[in-house]
Each structure stands twice: as structure tokens, then as C-alpha cells.
Amino acid sequence: MKKVVILTGAGMSAESGISTFRDSGGLWEEYRVEDVATIEGYQRNPELVLNFYNERRRQLPLVRPCHGHELVAELEKDFDVTVITQNVDNLHERAGSTKVIHLHGELDKATSTWSPNDPKQIVTLPPDHPDIHIGDTAADGSQLRPFIVWFGEPVPEIERAAMISSKADIFVVIGTSLNVYPAAGLIQYVPENAPIYLIDPKDVPWTSGHRFHHIKKGASEGMEELTQLLQKERL
Ligand code: APR
């Protein structure tokens, strides 16, 4: 089976009702990134950051995968699909995708402030107890924090994501402004002869020399068109 690698961003979940970051009305219009999405912001005011993610986490059970998530999962019938997502929601998994790499962490998980990437410290927060409060501790006794990769922190999954991107037969980019590195840099690893499809209703800054086919539609309609286009590729 051909390997299809799909890099997704906030636009993938927009049709599920989860706001993007940099569109008008996006999250970064309401909150300052430096206050809620940086390690310095967390050290300066942990309660503000815990509440920001508590609010977003409480939204998770209220939203569901959009048709685009479902079509991404259905591609697994004909292709060896790996989703590399910048999103921290669990909508790809809930739609049925079986191989999902979260570059920026997972909203429904929590970890240790001292060793955030130690697997022994990572716990899943149950939907009926989604909040993290000051005083909640991880296994190592430190303050429990969201299992989110903040600006200024390493992206542990990037090496694995780059290796997988370098083996793609087909690469797809859905709903990301390609503003944030190292995620946006994954395109550099895609083999020269692998077609790249971009699904986004807007133009996005494309710095790679790699040619791409822009499906200028939303995630769901765009995935409908891509599914048709890939029919001939599936052999
Ligand atoms: N379908 C597809 N794409 C859409 C849709 C839609 N319905 N609506 C908006 N988009 C596109 C926008 O045109 C934009 O290109 O989704 C993209 C959203 O870009 P951002 O808001 O910048 O989100 P993203 O690229 O995922 O941000 C990357 O930045 O703040 C950090 O960690 C955060 O993971 C996030 C990272």
C-alpha cells in the first residue's frame, strides 16, 4: 500500500467548531500567546494557563469529528496513512484514524512540570474530571500540567515525524497556516517525486520549492475532492 502522510492544523477542526489560532476570531485574538502558550507564561502565572486549557478541554466532549476527519480515517482502507497533527484535540482518533502523531501534545492528557516528556508521568484526564488545579500533582510529586508543547519547549515527536514524511508516497497538508516551526518544516523532508496536496480555503505562505496541488476548499469538501483524486493512486 502507498504511504499517505497527512499534516493537519487547526483548520482541520474548524468545521467541528474548534476555533483556529490565526483566522479572524481566532484564539490568538482573545488571548496573548505569551501568556498561555509559552513555558515562561506557565512559570509566571500557572493558574491562568491551567484555566486556559481547562476551558478548551471542557469543550472536547461537546464537539465531534467533522466529515473531513472521517474521510481522513477512511483513506486507511486504501492507503497506509499516518496523520501528523499540530492539533491537541482527539478528533482524528475519534474519527477512526489509527496512526496519529501529536506534535504539540494532547489536550486530554496531563503530565509532570519537572519531566513533562517522561512517559511514566503522562496521564489521561477523564472527561468527567477534565480540570487541572494548582495543587494537583504528577507521579513525581510536581505540579500537574497540561501535556501540551508550549512555544519555547522541544517538540519530541519531530524526528519521528520527519522520518515518516521522508518516506511519503503522497503528502497532504490540511488546515495549517504553516506559520509554526518545526512542524511547517516537515515539507522539506517529502521526497521530490511525491505529490503534495494542500487543502485550505485560503492561500498559505509556501516556502518549499516542492510543487503542490492546492484544493482551495474547507477540510470536508477538500477531502471529498482529494478522495476522488486519489482513487487512481491507490493501486
Ligand atoms: N478547512 C480547512 N482549513 C481551514 C478552515 C477549514 N474549514 N478554516 C480555516 N482554515 C485554515 C486557515 O486558512 C489557516 O491556513 O486553517 C489554517 C489555520 O491556521 P492557524 O490558525 O495558524 O493554525 P495552525 O497552523 O494549526 O497553528 C499552528 O500554532 O499556536 C500554535 O500550537 C498552535 O498548533 C498550533 C500552531
XYZ file of N, CA and C and ligand atoms in Angstrom:
741
model
N 0.842 -1.195 0.000
C 0.000 0.000 0.000
C 0.878 1.246 0.000
N 0.417 2.259 -0.755
C 1.184 3.509 -0.772
C 1.042 4.227 0.569
N 2.155 4.908 0.957
C 2.143 5.656 2.222
C 1.630 7.066 1.986
N 0.537 7.386 2.700
C -0.003 8.756 2.650
C 0.244 9.406 4.012
N 0.938 10.543 4.001
C 1.216 11.272 5.246
C 0.409 12.565 5.211
N -0.343 12.828 6.267
C -1.250 13.986 6.288
C -0.898 14.896 7.453
N -0.427 16.108 7.139
C -0.080 17.108 8.164
C -1.301 17.994 8.362
N -1.849 18.001 9.595
C -3.052 18.823 9.806
C -2.805 19.891 10.863
N -3.604 20.956 10.751
C -3.571 22.068 11.715
C -4.987 22.418 12.114
N -5.096 23.573 12.783
C -6.370 23.958 13.406
C -7.527 24.008 12.413
N -7.236 24.283 11.142
C -8.303 24.348 10.139
C -8.994 23.022 9.955
N -8.288 21.916 10.314
C -8.879 20.574 10.192
C -10.064 20.462 11.159
N -9.957 21.145 12.315
C -11.012 21.021 13.340
C -11.974 22.200 13.327
N -11.753 23.154 12.402
C -12.626 24.349 12.377
C -14.086 23.936 12.149
N -14.300 22.972 11.251
C -15.686 22.577 10.936
C -16.291 21.726 12.043
N -15.482 21.383 13.045
C -16.032 20.714 14.234
C -16.397 21.751 15.288
N -16.121 23.032 14.975
C -16.480 24.092 15.920
C -15.354 24.492 16.852
N -14.129 24.026 16.583
C -12.990 24.423 17.430
C -12.273 25.579 16.734
N -12.103 26.705 17.447
C -11.536 27.883 16.769
C -10.080 27.654 16.366
N -9.719 28.276 15.235
C -8.314 28.233 14.811
C -7.564 29.284 15.638
N -6.304 29.518 15.291
C -5.484 30.456 16.070
C -5.367 31.802 15.380
N -5.153 31.746 14.029
C -4.768 32.999 13.355
C -5.809 33.491 12.365
N -6.949 32.809 12.297
C -8.019 33.368 11.463
C -8.667 34.509 12.241
N -9.503 35.305 11.574
C -10.195 36.362 12.337
C -11.102 35.650 13.353
N -11.054 36.123 14.586
C -11.830 35.492 15.657
C -11.084 34.325 16.264
N -9.843 34.132 15.816
C -9.046 33.012 16.318
C -8.613 33.221 17.762
N -8.091 32.148 18.350
C -7.724 32.170 19.775
C -6.703 33.258 20.095
N -5.787 33.506 19.145
C -4.726 34.494 19.458
C -5.250 35.926 19.319
N -6.535 36.078 19.030
C -7.111 37.437 19.122
C -7.662 37.651 20.530
N -8.021 36.519 21.199
C -8.620 36.618 22.536
C -7.573 36.567 23.640
N -6.529 35.741 23.375
C -5.516 35.570 24.425
C -4.156 35.940 23.865
N -3.221 36.387 24.729
C -1.851 36.623 24.257
C -1.108 35.293 24.323
N -0.492 34.927 23.169
C 0.247 33.660 23.111
C 1.236 33.575 24.275
N 1.925 34.703 24.535
C 2.988 34.669 25.556
C 2.424 34.399 26.943
N 1.119 34.653 27.139
C 0.541 34.412 28.471
C 0.110 32.962 28.662
N -0.367 32.315 27.574
C -1.000 30.999 27.753
C -0.359 29.859 26.972
N 0.599 30.167 26.094
C 1.154 29.080 25.269
C 2.677 29.091 25.239
N 3.274 29.624 26.308
C 4.749 29.584 26.415
C 5.117 29.039 27.789
N 6.318 28.446 27.886
C 6.757 27.915 29.176
C 6.944 29.069 30.171
N 7.349 30.251 29.660
C 7.508 31.409 30.567
C 6.145 31.832 31.129
N 5.114 31.787 30.266
C 3.772 32.183 30.730
C 3.305 31.254 31.842
N 3.625 29.956 31.679
C 3.200 28.973 32.689
C 3.945 29.203 34.000
N 5.229 29.516 33.891
C 6.012 29.747 35.131
C 5.559 31.041 35.798
N 5.187 32.043 34.984
C 4.781 33.355 35.527
C 3.411 33.262 36.200
N 2.466 32.575 35.550
C 1.098 32.522 36.101
C 0.464 31.164 35.788
N 0.850 30.136 36.516
C 0.374 28.776 36.210
C -1.156 28.656 36.254
N -1.790 29.393 37.169
C -3.250 29.269 37.296
C -3.954 29.734 36.006
N -3.468 30.853 35.432
C -4.070 31.379 34.186
C -3.953 30.337 33.080
N -2.768 29.723 32.995
C -2.535 28.726 31.938
C -3.374 27.475 32.182
N -3.405 27.001 33.437
C -4.225 25.807 33.733
C -5.679 26.073 33.356
N -6.190 27.268 33.664
C -7.596 27.576 33.353
C -7.831 27.691 31.844
N -6.859 28.241 31.111
C -6.997 28.335 29.649
C -7.193 26.941 29.055
N -6.391 25.984 29.521
C -6.510 24.631 28.961
C -7.704 23.888 29.562
N -8.064 24.206 30.824
C -9.289 23.591 31.383
C -10.495 23.964 30.529
N -10.561 25.256 30.138
C -11.667 25.735 29.305
C -11.712 24.983 27.970
N -10.521 24.850 27.317
C -10.502 24.192 25.999
C -10.810 22.697 26.164
N -10.329 22.100 27.284
C -10.530 20.660 27.476
C -12.013 20.371 27.696
N -12.700 21.263 28.415
C -14.128 21.042 28.681
C -14.935 21.047 27.372
N -14.382 21.711 26.343
C -15.082 21.773 25.047
C -15.061 20.411 24.326
N -14.028 19.594 24.599
C -13.804 18.363 23.815
C -15.027 17.443 23.714
N -15.681 17.112 24.862
C -16.831 16.202 24.741
C -18.008 16.836 23.981
N -17.981 18.188 23.819
C -19.107 18.873 23.173
C -18.941 18.923 21.650
N -17.777 18.619 21.143
C -17.562 18.679 19.687
C -17.367 17.258 19.175
N -17.560 17.120 17.838
C -17.337 15.786 17.281
C -16.560 15.905 15.968
N -15.961 14.794 15.497
C -15.190 14.851 14.252
C -16.060 15.372 13.104
N -15.446 16.174 12.211
C -16.197 16.640 11.039
C -16.048 15.587 9.931
N -16.743 15.811 8.830
C -16.695 14.851 7.703
C -15.251 14.719 7.200
N -14.513 15.803 7.291
C -13.107 15.758 6.856
C -12.289 14.774 7.693
N -12.483 14.795 9.010
C -11.778 13.822 9.878
C -12.157 12.404 9.462
N -13.457 12.213 9.184
C -13.947 10.858 8.835
C -13.335 10.393 7.511
N -13.229 11.310 6.544
C -12.650 10.919 5.246
C -11.159 10.631 5.376
N -10.482 11.366 6.256
C -9.051 11.074 6.514
C -8.934 9.646 7.060
N -9.819 9.304 7.995
C -9.775 7.943 8.576
C -10.107 6.893 7.512
N -11.056 7.201 6.629
C -11.467 6.225 5.600
C -10.358 5.948 4.588
N -9.423 6.894 4.433
C -8.313 6.659 3.490
C -7.521 5.411 3.871
N -7.635 5.008 5.163
C -6.864 3.847 5.614
C -7.322 2.561 4.931
N -8.478 2.618 4.282
C -8.953 1.414 3.569
C -8.034 1.105 2.372
N -7.523 2.195 1.755
C -6.746 2.009 0.514
C -5.275 2.392 0.646
N -4.904 3.023 1.764
C -3.528 3.507 1.885
C -2.998 3.250 3.296
N -1.662 3.275 3.397
C -1.010 3.208 4.712
C -0.888 4.668 5.179
N -1.827 5.096 6.032
C -1.957 6.518 6.380
C -1.350 6.826 7.748
N -0.535 7.878 7.814
C -0.096 8.420 9.109
C -0.523 9.882 9.161
N -1.231 10.248 10.222
C -1.614 11.644 10.436
C -0.590 12.281 11.376
N -0.015 13.391 10.945
C 0.880 14.171 11.818
C 0.127 15.474 12.097
N -0.352 15.630 13.330
C -1.203 16.794 13.592
C -0.558 17.766 14.571
N -0.826 19.048 14.344
C -0.425 20.101 15.287
C -1.541 20.309 16.315
N -2.672 19.669 16.066
C -3.841 19.866 16.927
C -3.719 19.025 18.190
N -4.288 19.565 19.263
C -4.207 18.854 20.546
C -5.545 18.186 20.877
N -6.532 18.362 19.956
C -7.808 17.664 20.186
C -7.646 16.200 19.770
N -8.687 15.386 20.114
C -8.589 13.940 19.820
C -9.535 13.546 18.682
N -9.852 14.521 17.814
C -10.876 14.270 16.788
C -10.413 13.291 15.703
N -9.131 13.290 15.355
C -8.665 12.288 14.373
C -8.880 10.870 14.934
N -8.501 10.678 16.176
C -8.667 9.349 16.798
C -10.146 8.989 16.887
N -10.973 9.944 17.288
C -12.413 9.658 17.435
C -13.062 9.382 16.075
N -12.454 9.884 14.989
C -12.999 9.604 13.647
C -12.551 8.228 13.154
N -11.554 7.632 13.835
C -11.109 6.288 13.468
C -9.703 6.210 12.922
N -8.986 7.335 12.839
C -7.583 7.247 12.380
C -6.786 6.451 13.402
N -5.939 5.535 12.926
C -5.249 4.635 13.862
C -3.780 5.009 14.086
N -3.216 5.861 13.203
C -1.825 6.273 13.410
C -1.793 7.805 13.405
N -1.739 8.374 14.609
C -1.788 9.836 14.769
C -0.601 10.275 15.617
N 0.198 11.182 15.096
C 1.323 11.746 15.872
C 0.947 13.172 16.244
N 0.950 13.459 17.557
C 0.599 14.808 18.021
C 1.888 15.596 18.275
N 2.215 16.523 17.391
C 3.479 17.282 17.547
C 3.411 18.228 18.741
N 2.226 18.777 19.024
C 2.100 19.818 20.052
C 1.380 19.329 21.298
N 1.324 17.985 21.479
C 0.732 17.436 22.698
C -0.738 17.083 22.525
N -1.363 16.719 23.643
C -2.747 16.246 23.652
C -3.507 16.862 24.810
N -4.608 17.508 24.473
C -5.383 18.285 25.445
C -5.942 17.415 26.559
N -6.271 16.136 26.242
C -6.913 15.291 27.272
C -5.872 14.557 28.121
N -4.614 14.997 28.034
C -3.583 14.372 28.876
C -2.903 15.431 29.745
N -2.322 14.936 30.856
C -1.610 15.832 31.776
C -0.277 15.173 32.120
N 0.644 15.978 32.639
C 1.980 15.426 32.902
C 2.659 16.204 34.034
N 3.918 15.833 34.267
C 4.717 16.444 35.332
C 5.324 17.770 34.882
N 5.370 18.736 35.780
C 6.050 20.007 35.471
C 7.556 19.785 35.413
N 8.063 18.869 36.209
C 9.522 18.643 36.242
C 9.986 17.848 35.021
N 9.241 16.789 34.643
C 9.679 15.957 33.489
C 8.492 15.708 32.569
N 8.089 16.755 31.812
C 6.849 16.663 31.034
C 6.824 15.546 29.985
N 8.013 15.127 29.520
C 8.010 14.114 28.449
C 8.378 12.720 28.950
N 8.408 12.550 30.287
C 8.668 11.212 30.840
C 7.375 10.408 30.768
N 7.349 9.337 29.950
C 6.097 8.588 29.749
C 5.441 8.157 31.057
N 6.267 7.946 32.099
C 5.712 7.492 33.388
C 4.897 8.603 34.073
N 5.075 9.846 33.586
C 4.366 10.974 34.227
C 3.080 11.351 33.483
N 2.879 10.784 32.291
C 1.745 11.227 31.450
C 0.489 10.444 31.822
N -0.597 11.192 32.126
C -1.876 10.551 32.483
C -2.990 11.103 31.592
N -4.024 10.303 31.385
C -5.194 10.766 30.627
C -6.223 11.303 31.619
N -6.731 12.513 31.328
C -7.722 13.127 32.218
C -9.113 12.630 31.825
N -9.881 12.019 32.756
C -11.201 11.500 32.382
C -12.169 12.648 32.038
N -13.073 12.437 31.055
C -13.998 13.509 30.650
C -14.799 14.081 31.823
N -15.051 13.263 32.865
C -15.849 13.801 33.978
C -14.981 14.524 35.018
N -13.677 14.453 34.870
C -12.772 15.261 35.728
C -11.710 15.904 34.852
N -12.137 16.853 33.995
C -11.216 17.368 32.973
C -10.246 18.439 33.484
N -10.525 19.005 34.676
C -9.732 20.180 35.083
C -8.442 19.811 35.820
N -7.450 20.661 35.647
C -6.213 20.567 36.448
C -6.181 21.810 37.334
N -5.980 21.599 38.635
C -5.927 22.731 39.563
C -4.539 22.850 40.184
N -4.237 24.048 40.656
C -2.997 24.229 41.423
C -3.072 23.287 42.629
N -1.988 22.522 42.839
C -2.001 21.587 43.976
C -2.178 20.149 43.509
N -2.721 19.959 42.271
C -2.785 18.589 41.718
C -1.358 18.197 41.367
N -0.985 16.970 41.704
C 0.413 16.588 41.449
C 0.523 15.405 40.485
N 1.669 15.357 39.821
C 2.007 14.220 38.952
C 2.643 13.136 39.819
N 2.961 11.994 39.200
C 3.536 10.863 39.954
C 4.821 11.270 40.679
N 5.578 12.209 40.081
C 6.865 12.591 40.716
C 6.676 13.682 41.772
N 5.417 14.037 42.052
C 5.150 14.999 43.128
C 5.140 16.445 42.676
N 5.506 16.679 41.379
C 5.491 18.090 40.921
C 4.071 18.482 40.502
N 3.877 19.773 40.303
C 2.560 20.282 39.879
C 2.172 19.631 38.548
N 0.946 19.132 38.500
C 0.424 18.552 37.249
C 0.219 19.687 36.235
N 0.585 19.456 34.976
C 0.442 20.499 33.936
C -0.152 19.871 32.681
N -0.670 20.674 31.764
C -1.193 20.105 30.516
C -0.085 19.424 29.716
N -0.409 18.320 29.054
C 0.563 17.621 28.195
C 0.536 18.307 26.836
N 1.008 19.542 26.839
C 0.998 20.407 25.653
C 2.426 20.874 25.415
N 2.853 20.957 24.173
C 4.173 21.506 23.854
C 4.006 23.010 23.683
N 4.562 23.789 24.586
C 4.449 25.248 24.512
C 5.566 25.836 23.673
N 5.345 27.027 23.166
C 6.426 27.712 22.463
C 7.619 27.802 23.417
N 8.799 27.500 22.923
C 9.996 27.545 23.764
C 10.353 26.175 24.306
N 9.496 25.185 24.047
C 9.794 23.822 24.512
C 10.160 22.933 23.313
N 10.920 21.860 23.580
C 11.265 20.952 22.476
C 10.018 20.229 21.951
N 10.104 19.777 20.682
C 8.996 19.026 20.058
C 9.481 17.574 19.901
N 9.269 16.744 20.959
C 9.892 15.408 20.968
C 9.549 14.547 19.747
N 8.363 14.725 19.170
C 7.934 13.852 18.071
C 8.443 14.297 16.711
N 9.199 15.390 16.632
C 9.533 15.935 15.305
C 10.461 15.012 14.522
N 11.376 14.319 15.218
C 12.290 13.424 14.468
C 11.494 12.299 13.807
N 10.584 11.715 14.602
C 9.783 10.601 14.064
C 8.924 11.122 12.898
N 8.374 12.315 13.058
C 7.511 12.898 12.013
C 8.320 13.168 10.744
N 9.556 13.621 10.911
C 10.407 13.907 9.740
C 10.754 12.612 9.003
N 11.039 11.568 9.788
C 11.402 10.275 9.174
C 10.200 9.744 8.381
N 9.019 9.837 8.964
C 7.806 9.359 8.277
C 7.522 10.212 7.034
N 7.715 11.521 7.132
C 7.479 12.413 5.978
C 8.441 12.085 4.844
N 9.663 11.653 5.210
C 10.679 11.363 4.180
C 10.349 10.084 3.408
N 9.377 9.328 3.899
C 9.005 8.068 3.253
C 7.621 8.167 2.586
N 7.066 9.390 2.528
C 5.709 9.540 1.979
C 5.697 9.292 0.478
N 4.690 8.534 0.010
C 4.453 8.453 -1.450
C 3.562 9.623 -1.880
N 2.689 10.029 -0.923
C 1.771 11.150 -1.147
C 1.718 11.953 0.152
N 1.842 13.284 0.071
C 1.826 14.141 1.272
C 0.645 15.102 1.147
N -0.089 15.247 2.238
C -1.276 16.115 2.241
C -1.161 17.104 3.398
N -1.489 18.376 3.128
C -1.463 19.413 4.177
C -2.879 19.955 4.291
N -3.459 19.879 5.499
C -4.852 20.334 5.664
C -4.934 21.324 6.830
N -5.366 22.567 6.532
C -5.777 23.489 7.596
C -4.677 23.967 8.502
N -3.508 24.308 7.910
C -2.462 24.920 8.735
C -1.876 26.096 7.986
N -1.617 27.183 8.723
C -1.062 28.390 8.083
C 0.439 28.242 7.873
N 0.983 27.097 8.273
C 2.426 26.835 8.088
C 3.270 27.955 8.685
N 2.766 28.538 9.794
C 3.479 29.618 10.492
C 4.454 29.100 11.518
N 4.209 27.868 12.009
C 4.926 27.424 13.203
C 5.902 26.312 12.844
N 7.155 26.537 13.272
C 8.197 25.520 13.054
C 8.442 24.828 14.383
N 8.950 23.581 14.398
C 9.428 22.833 13.227
C 8.330 22.152 12.414
N 7.055 22.210 12.834
C 6.000 21.483 12.098
C 6.011 21.857 10.612
N 6.037 23.172 10.348
C 5.919 23.615 8.947
C 7.114 23.126 8.121
N 8.222 22.838 8.795
C 9.425 22.416 8.064
C 9.365 20.973 7.566
N 8.326 20.244 7.978
C 8.250 18.824 7.561
C 8.183 18.683 6.051
N 7.670 19.713 5.380
C 7.519 19.628 3.919
C 8.885 19.437 3.254
N 9.938 19.958 3.904
C 11.291 19.814 3.314
C 11.718 18.350 3.227
N 11.079 17.492 4.052
C 11.518 16.076 4.072
C 10.804 15.233 3.031
N 9.756 15.787 2.406
C 8.947 14.997 1.472
C 9.773 14.717 0.213
N 9.805 13.458 -0.242
C 10.594 13.142 -1.450
C 10.157 13.998 -2.645
N 11.123 14.388 -3.462
C 10.883 15.266 -4.605
C 9.755 14.746 -5.501
N 9.700 13.402 -5.651
C 8.728 12.880 -6.634
C 7.369 12.577 -6.022
N 7.197 12.929 -4.733
C 5.896 12.647 -4.096
C 4.964 13.843 -4.298
N 3.765 13.612 -4.821
C 2.825 14.734 -4.973
C 2.403 15.266 -3.607
N 2.248 16.601 -3.531
C 1.749 17.240 -2.300
C 0.412 17.905 -2.616
N -0.584 17.637 -1.800
C -1.893 18.281 -1.923
C -2.110 19.175 -0.706
N -2.550 20.426 -0.975
C -2.837 21.385 0.104
C -4.343 21.630 0.111
N -4.983 21.380 1.249
C -6.423 21.663 1.391
C -6.574 22.819 2.377
N -6.994 23.979 1.830
C -7.147 25.178 2.661
C -7.958 26.178 1.827
N -8.990 26.808 2.445
C -9.781 27.765 1.657
C -8.981 29.023 1.293
N -7.853 29.238 1.994
C -7.036 30.435 1.706
C -5.676 30.004 1.134
N -4.965 30.999 0.581
C -3.568 30.732 0.187
C -2.728 30.744 1.461
N -1.716 29.896 1.544
C -0.832 29.920 2.711
C 0.607 30.136 2.234
N 1.459 30.748 3.101
C 2.844 31.016 2.670
C 3.569 29.701 2.400
N 3.965 29.466 1.161
C 4.588 28.192 0.794
C 6.051 28.440 0.490
N 6.937 28.136 1.434
C 8.357 28.482 1.230
C 9.117 27.328 0.572
N 8.503 26.134 0.537
C 9.235 24.994 -0.007
C 9.298 25.080 -1.538
N 10.354 24.556 -2.113
C 10.464 24.536 -3.576
C 9.573 23.461 -4.170
N 9.031 22.623 -3.283
C 8.224 21.477 -3.726
C 6.917 21.994 -4.351
N 6.588 21.520 -5.576
C 5.303 21.918 -6.163
C 4.153 21.312 -5.356
N 2.973 21.923 -5.411
C 1.828 21.335 -4.715
C 0.546 21.636 -5.484
N -0.465 20.807 -5.199
C -1.780 20.979 -5.844
C -2.703 21.567 -4.787
N -3.149 22.818 -4.970
C -3.968 23.486 -3.954
C -5.444 23.216 -4.201
N -6.066 22.490 -3.268
C -7.530 22.305 -3.300
C -8.087 23.401 -2.401
N -8.591 24.490 -3.038
C -8.919 25.702 -2.268
C -10.319 25.577 -1.668
N -10.445 24.623 -0.745
C -11.740 24.354 -0.105
C -11.512 24.067 1.382
N -12.626 23.990 2.118
C -12.551 23.604 3.528
C -12.178 22.133 3.646
N -11.887 21.716 4.879
C -11.386 20.361 5.118
C -12.327 19.275 4.598
N -13.622 19.421 4.851
C -14.552 18.347 4.474
C -14.725 18.270 2.965
N -15.059 19.417 2.333
C -15.208 19.427 0.867
C -13.878 19.085 0.198
N -12.798 19.595 0.769
C -11.481 19.341 0.179
C -11.125 17.863 0.228
N -11.474 17.209 1.353
C -11.180 15.772 1.458
C -12.066 14.961 0.508
N -13.269 15.448 0.234
C -14.133 14.762 -0.767
C -13.413 14.776 -2.106
N -12.898 15.968 -2.481
C -12.214 16.099 -3.791
C -10.940 15.258 -3.800
N -10.188 15.296 -2.691
C -8.920 14.546 -2.653
C -9.178 13.050 -2.729
N -10.223 12.585 -2.053
C -10.540 11.145 -2.083
C -10.775 10.695 -3.522
N -11.465 11.534 -4.301
C -11.690 11.211 -5.728
C -10.347 11.159 -6.471
N -9.552 12.231 -6.266
C -8.253 12.321 -6.970
C -7.376 11.106 -6.662
N -7.456 10.601 -5.422
C -6.534 9.519 -5.011
C -7.020 8.157 -5.469
N -8.260 8.083 -5.987
C -8.772 6.774 -6.422
C -7.766 6.100 -7.372
N -7.231 6.925 -8.316
C -6.343 6.308 -9.342
C -4.979 5.987 -8.740
N -4.656 6.661 -7.571
C -3.306 6.442 -6.996
C -3.247 5.189 -6.134
N -4.468 4.581 -5.861
C -4.438 3.627 -4.734
C -3.832 2.292 -5.133
N -3.587 2.091 -6.438
C -3.072 0.761 -6.826
C -1.596 0.617 -6.404
N -10.858 23.912 6.445
C -9.523 23.892 6.166
N -8.668 24.867 6.545
C -9.197 25.921 7.202
C -10.567 26.026 7.528
C -11.411 24.960 7.113
N -12.723 24.974 7.368
N -10.760 27.202 8.193
C -9.545 27.805 8.287
N -8.610 27.035 7.684
C -7.170 27.286 7.555
C -6.764 28.744 7.589
O -6.859 29.305 6.280
C -5.319 28.639 8.066
O -4.434 28.425 6.968
O -6.551 26.706 8.679
C -5.335 27.395 8.946
C -5.303 27.717 10.428
O -4.049 28.306 10.719
P -3.683 28.613 12.255
O -4.861 29.225 12.925
O -2.373 29.342 12.235
O -3.498 27.167 12.903
P -2.214 26.237 12.829
O -1.491 26.404 11.527
O -2.666 24.872 13.196
O -1.283 26.799 14.024
C -0.098 26.069 14.274
O 0.324 27.436 16.206
O -0.462 28.493 18.076
C 0.192 27.387 17.641
O 0.322 25.326 18.713
C -0.543 26.131 17.996
O -0.690 24.081 16.717
C -0.842 25.497 16.638
C 0.216 26.106 15.735
